[in-house]
Amino acid sequence: MINFQYLRTTTAKSAIALLVKDKNAKFLAGGTNLIDLMKRGVTAPEKLIDINHVPLKQIEQIGNKIHIGALASNSAVADHALIKEKLPLLSWALQAGASAQLRNVATVGGNMMQRTRCGYFYDTEMPCNKRQPGTGCGAMEGFNRMHAIFGTSEKCIAVHPSDMCVALIALDAEVILANAKGERKIPFKDFHRLAGDTPQLDNNLKVDEMIIRLEIPVSNLAKNYHYLKVRDRASYAFALVSVAAAFEISNNKITDVRLAMGGVAHKPWRLTASENFLKGKEATLTNFEQAAQLAMKDAKGFGGNDFKLKLAPNTIIEALNLAKSKA
Amino acid sequence: MEKRILKDDNDRVDGILKVTGQAKYFAEYELPGLTYGVLVTSTITKGKITALDTKAAEKAPGVIAVISHLNKPSAPAYEQEGGPQMKIFYTDKIFYNGQPIAIVVANTFERATHAASLVKASYAKEEFNTDFEKALKDPKAKKLQGQADYKRGIENAYKTAEVKLEERYFLPIETHNPMELHGIIADWRPNNQLTVYAKTQGVKATQGTIANVFKIPMENIQVNSEFVGGGFGMALRTWPLEIATVMASKHIGKPVKVVITRMQMFTMVGNRPAAIQTIGLGANKDGKLTGITHRAYGETSTYENFTEGVVNMAKFMYQCDNVNTTYAIVPVDLGVPIWMRGPGEATGAFALESAIDEMAHALDMDPLDFRIKNDPETDQQKNKPFSSKNIKEAYKIGAEKIGWSNRKNKPGSLVEGPWQTGYGVSIGVFNANRGKASVKGILKADGSLLLQSATSDIGPGTGTGMTLIANKLMKIPVNKITFELGDSSLPPAPSQGGSATLSTVGSAVNDVCVALNSAIAELAANSNMDATANFIDVLKKNNLPQIEVTKESQGGKERDSYSMYSFSIHFVQVKVHSLTGVVKVSKIVSVGDSGTIVSPKTARSQMLGGAVGGIGMALTEESIIDHRYGRYINNNFADYHVPVNADVPEIDVNFINKPDPYINPMGAKGMGEIALIGFSAAVANAVFNATGKRIRTLPITPDKILA
Ligand SMILES: Cc1cc2nc3c(=O)[nH]c(=O)nc-3n(C[C@H](O)[C@H](O)[C@H](O)COP(=O)(O)OP(=O)(O)OC[C@H]3O[C@@H](n4cnc5c(N)ncnc54)[C@H](O)[C@@H]3O)c2cc1C
Ligand code: SF4
């Protein structure tokens, strides 16, 4: 722990200005992840820029898109009538995360930016390429029950722990980012990244940028949907595997389908091959099973997490079953 | 303690204080000049400290002192040869990762925390092993006898039985993790006077340990511990961190408060040790047990041996002429374990009660019938009758309430969509103790009764139980009775452990009340009052503001003639998801057979807590170590999973509530341990009934169901 300066600002512009002034500055939103990391000595920012008073808490529909400000709390989003009605998958995913107390302070931007829960990452006495590049990956041959089965690298096999982000990638969300010069918009699927050779980077946010808001297209996925999270206890535990599933049926055929998984990769994992397979087909168990099998191509276990090779497809099937039975 | 508002006579006497934040726990005491200590811990698992750089810490703002083996104050017991090996600050040896090696004292907690991070230790590392299974397999690794081998009849008789089984069961380390963090406030004054505010299950034990280490008279030490935020066994000893705090206070001459972190809760205050057990069972085809063999290995540390009653239950719980047990402990480079609720018996019961269920299955018998058929008439180990035992009645009540008749003997028979339903049963048993305790009673002319004893309340509701005993005997309303505890200057009582407090201290309360009643009767007679005269009138007539009685109480010879145990039967219904492997406990019926229920509400709470702890043991709790480093991986509340509300269904608690004629004047037997003992096996048995999968390694997480 080192001393740090606490700053507070009320506009995104000034927040960004403060950020670029100092390499070792960090935004403080709900603080539910950042403060823990500071307490454990994993990160030691010299400046904390409190952005909780920046007016980015909006949840509103503009045209056919729903806008959610980066500082809207997880519970405000989950409980919002608009979200419940039009994007219930997102509401469910949020409800499945953390605890009510945490969701009340955790923000959308913070949730996207939350770091892995890998135990080695949190313990500064153990090796971890994500925390300290070059020290090795403690989990690879250690305790890796919670770890990734897709898109892993030799350097890091951590998973992104968010539930919300699994729904967002399934819903084709877009992220609006801003730096001092202006805004840019990227698809949600391009926000997080795989570990590759730079496991220290969780995502593609640049050092001078701030997350401003999400834009999520309204779709016809509010009828047949389910967020299924498999975990070690019924609440307040990170996912072993989670699946966001939603589809639209017309004339007995699946016309639109979204599938994404959490707890399996360094980023929320969209199941494009499975989606393509299901499109135009009937919502039957056999088809669900085949879609689940397709999703598992290139999956790889590391010992402790081998069970996910079975759990993941099973969870996809069950999530699709439950989405189907919702109608 | 303040007067309480009670809604009904069974309410907790301190309930209002607790839910309104008025109950004061050790860490909440503010002493003038209070300073804050933070412990520095070893980052290696075994070896020696070669250098300790404390300069930066000493220079940090607010720091008063850094104390370690280099500059510790005198603790005479540690200067002598022998005694404990891990004498804090009197050794440079590292016995395990996370061992306290220094304490930094500063004028705020934050400053002490910061300065502690600046202390740098250098080590000479040695090879180590924290892996219990590896030690067990290693022929060179030490194995120490933990309990004398036991044999009745033929050894390993199960091997030649008509129907036999031999299975191995694994229990990982569990960490108590009460909500309240451990710690202590120590205030060492001139002339070797010491006051401590402790989190302890025994104020007298804490007083004794400190007196012994620092070689000062017991009377010089005042230990206060009125409220304890959960112990589950981890506060049954005075830990090195507490001695370190006392040393710090002695060194700087100011009060020092230490509250350890949640992470330190995994390495400084013990745990339930891992255990590997083999059970051999033999039965004849009619379902009579003909042989029981229970062999257990438990984990211990290298610097201190820890043993518990893992194999006790096998010796008497079932009618069987041939029983043998062995129990060995295996040292590994971890902190020393300590009893955790239900202690060794809960470990043993997981194995034995699973095996009993496996045998019933092998015999194609309903496990309930099998149990009843082998229910012992007498204690074959002690060769004595049981003082009281109503197991068959308990089985019947529980079976009816859980809906046992819906159970199918063939596993996997009850299927609804992806969910499979199963039922399981098990029994828990624990020695019904009674020790020696003293209680003082002061009966006042204002109509009140004050009772005092140096016992503890780690949560079960000691004060409530004692108040109800007095209320019944003296017909004084509960809101006029006060029971004071958690203060070492009160009449002595043992530590709160082994489910003995109600039996032990309650008996002394009983004796005090009986004595007070006869004193009043005598006074009444002497002053020509009616024998039924109210004690207030009697005292007033005699111009007495109060009368006072102190009684020491303990059992007599009844234990020579009877075997005394408390029992509990656990019934659970589970639902197992065939695709995701998720297990949900969907229904619980517990039946306690522990004599008279003196305090119905707190007794029920004991059973509720036991069931919740049992769900944890069965499904979620496991302390994980990376044996390459000897460090815990999941030492926090996000990753060490205690059950949450959503894991716990409605719990139907029932009591036989028949007095034990011999144990004590109340006829009440303890029940803290039985609430948990055996519960995990009931869940494992139900999982088997639901799925046909026998899980012998706890906790039963989804991966094990899918495997
Ligand atoms: C015990 C526990 C259990 C949990 N369980 C779950 C779970 O089951 N599922 C789940 O999904 N999550 C879970 N979480 C994680 C939780 O969702 C995150 O901690 C939370 O969402 C982070 O949000 P925050 O606002 O508190 O972020 P902070 O901690 O304030 O910030 C996190 C990071 O985001 C950065 N940041 C914040 N806002 C912005 C912005 N607008 N632009 C750029 N950078 C920004 C900060 O600088 C920081 O680096 C759990 C957390 C805990 C502590
Ligand atoms: S998996 Fe990634 S985060 Fe975990 S130890 Fe390896 S490098 Fe570090």
Tab-separated table of C-alpha atoms in Angstrom, chain A residues 1-3 40 117 119-120 123-127 137-143 145 228-238 240 304 307 310-311 314-315 317-318 321-322, chain B residues 43 110 113-114 117 263 418-419 577-582 584 619-620 624 626 628-629 631-633 635-644 646-647 693 701-703 706-707:
chain	number	residue	atom	x	y	z
A	1	MET	CA	0.000	0.000	0.000
A	2	ILE	CA	1.257	3.454	-0.816
A	3	ASN	CA	-0.256	6.833	-0.221
A	40	ARG	CA	-3.830	-6.647	-1.818
A	117	ARG	CA	-10.385	-13.464	-9.962
A	119	GLY	CA	-5.997	-16.448	-7.024
A	120	TYR	CA	-2.411	-16.091	-8.247
A	123	ASP	CA	-1.356	-12.907	-4.270
A	124	THR	CA	1.764	-10.828	-4.837
A	125	GLU	CA	3.898	-13.640	-3.424
A	126	MET	CA	3.012	-15.948	-6.296
A	127	PRO	CA	3.935	-15.871	-9.969
A	137	CYS	CA	1.607	-18.332	-14.819
A	138	GLY	CA	0.861	-19.839	-11.433
A	139	ALA	CA	-2.430	-21.314	-12.534
A	140	MET	CA	-1.206	-23.255	-15.564
A	141	GLU	CA	0.127	-26.121	-13.479
A	142	GLY	CA	-1.521	-25.085	-10.257
A	143	PHE	CA	-5.070	-24.555	-9.141
A	145	ARG	CA	-10.468	-25.150	-11.635
A	228	LEU	CA	-27.889	-19.718	-16.710
A	229	LYS	CA	-25.032	-19.452	-14.279
A	230	VAL	CA	-23.511	-22.594	-12.813
A	231	ARG	CA	-21.599	-21.934	-9.615
A	232	ASP	CA	-20.412	-23.525	-6.421
A	233	ARG	CA	-23.164	-22.004	-4.321
A	234	ALA	CA	-26.564	-20.622	-5.210
A	235	SER	CA	-25.597	-16.960	-4.999
A	236	TYR	CA	-22.529	-14.767	-4.495
A	237	ALA	CA	-20.074	-16.929	-6.391
A	238	PHE	CA	-18.362	-16.475	-9.714
A	240	LEU	CA	-17.893	-21.997	-13.279
A	304	GLY	CA	-8.475	-28.739	-12.705
A	307	PHE	CA	-14.861	-30.734	-16.074
A	310	LYS	CA	-18.549	-31.382	-20.132
A	311	LEU	CA	-20.209	-28.692	-18.092
A	314	ASN	CA	-24.463	-29.168	-20.893
A	315	THR	CA	-25.045	-25.630	-19.728
A	317	ILE	CA	-28.235	-27.110	-23.787
A	318	GLU	CA	-29.970	-26.336	-20.515
A	321	ASN	CA	-34.073	-25.491	-23.011
A	322	LEU	CA	-34.977	-22.915	-20.397
B	43	THR	CA	6.046	-15.541	2.864
B	110	GLU	CA	-3.986	2.318	8.607
B	113	THR	CA	-0.986	-1.651	8.027
B	114	HIS	CA	1.174	0.467	5.773
B	117	SER	CA	4.059	-3.790	4.384
B	263	MET	CA	-6.664	-13.850	4.990
B	418	PRO	CA	-33.322	-32.407	-15.533
B	419	TRP	CA	-33.700	-32.611	-11.738
B	577	HIS	CA	-29.306	-31.201	-11.820
B	578	SER	CA	-28.260	-33.919	-14.213
B	579	LEU	CA	-26.768	-31.524	-16.762
B	580	THR	CA	-25.026	-28.953	-14.606
B	581	GLY	CA	-24.211	-31.089	-11.579
B	582	VAL	CA	-25.666	-28.516	-9.213
B	584	LYS	CA	-29.623	-28.169	-4.017
B	619	LEU	CA	-21.357	-28.895	-0.623
B	620	THR	CA	-19.196	-25.804	-0.537
B	624	ILE	CA	-7.299	-24.809	-1.043
B	626	ASP	CA	-1.061	-24.597	-3.768
B	628	ARG	CA	4.186	-25.805	-4.653
B	629	TYR	CA	4.173	-22.660	-2.551
B	631	ARG	CA	0.030	-20.862	0.282
B	632	TYR	CA	-3.745	-20.691	0.355
B	633	ILE	CA	-5.469	-19.882	-2.929
B	635	ASN	CA	-8.377	-17.313	1.561
B	636	ASN	CA	-11.207	-14.788	1.299
B	637	PHE	CA	-14.985	-14.746	1.531
B	638	ALA	CA	-15.500	-14.533	-2.218
B	639	ASP	CA	-13.636	-17.762	-2.874
B	640	TYR	CA	-14.051	-19.728	0.363
B	641	HIS	CA	-17.687	-20.597	0.032
B	642	VAL	CA	-19.780	-20.674	3.155
B	643	PRO	CA	-23.434	-21.330	2.345
B	644	VAL	CA	-25.544	-18.268	1.585
B	646	ALA	CA	-30.097	-19.175	-1.184
B	647	ASP	CA	-28.373	-22.471	-0.374
B	693	LYS	CA	-23.226	-41.411	-7.692
B	701	THR	CA	-19.277	-29.534	-6.101
B	702	PRO	CA	-20.779	-29.699	-9.614
B	703	ASP	CA	-17.533	-31.017	-11.149
B	706	LEU	CA	-20.361	-34.526	-13.617
B	707	ALA	CA	-17.193	-36.608	-13.350
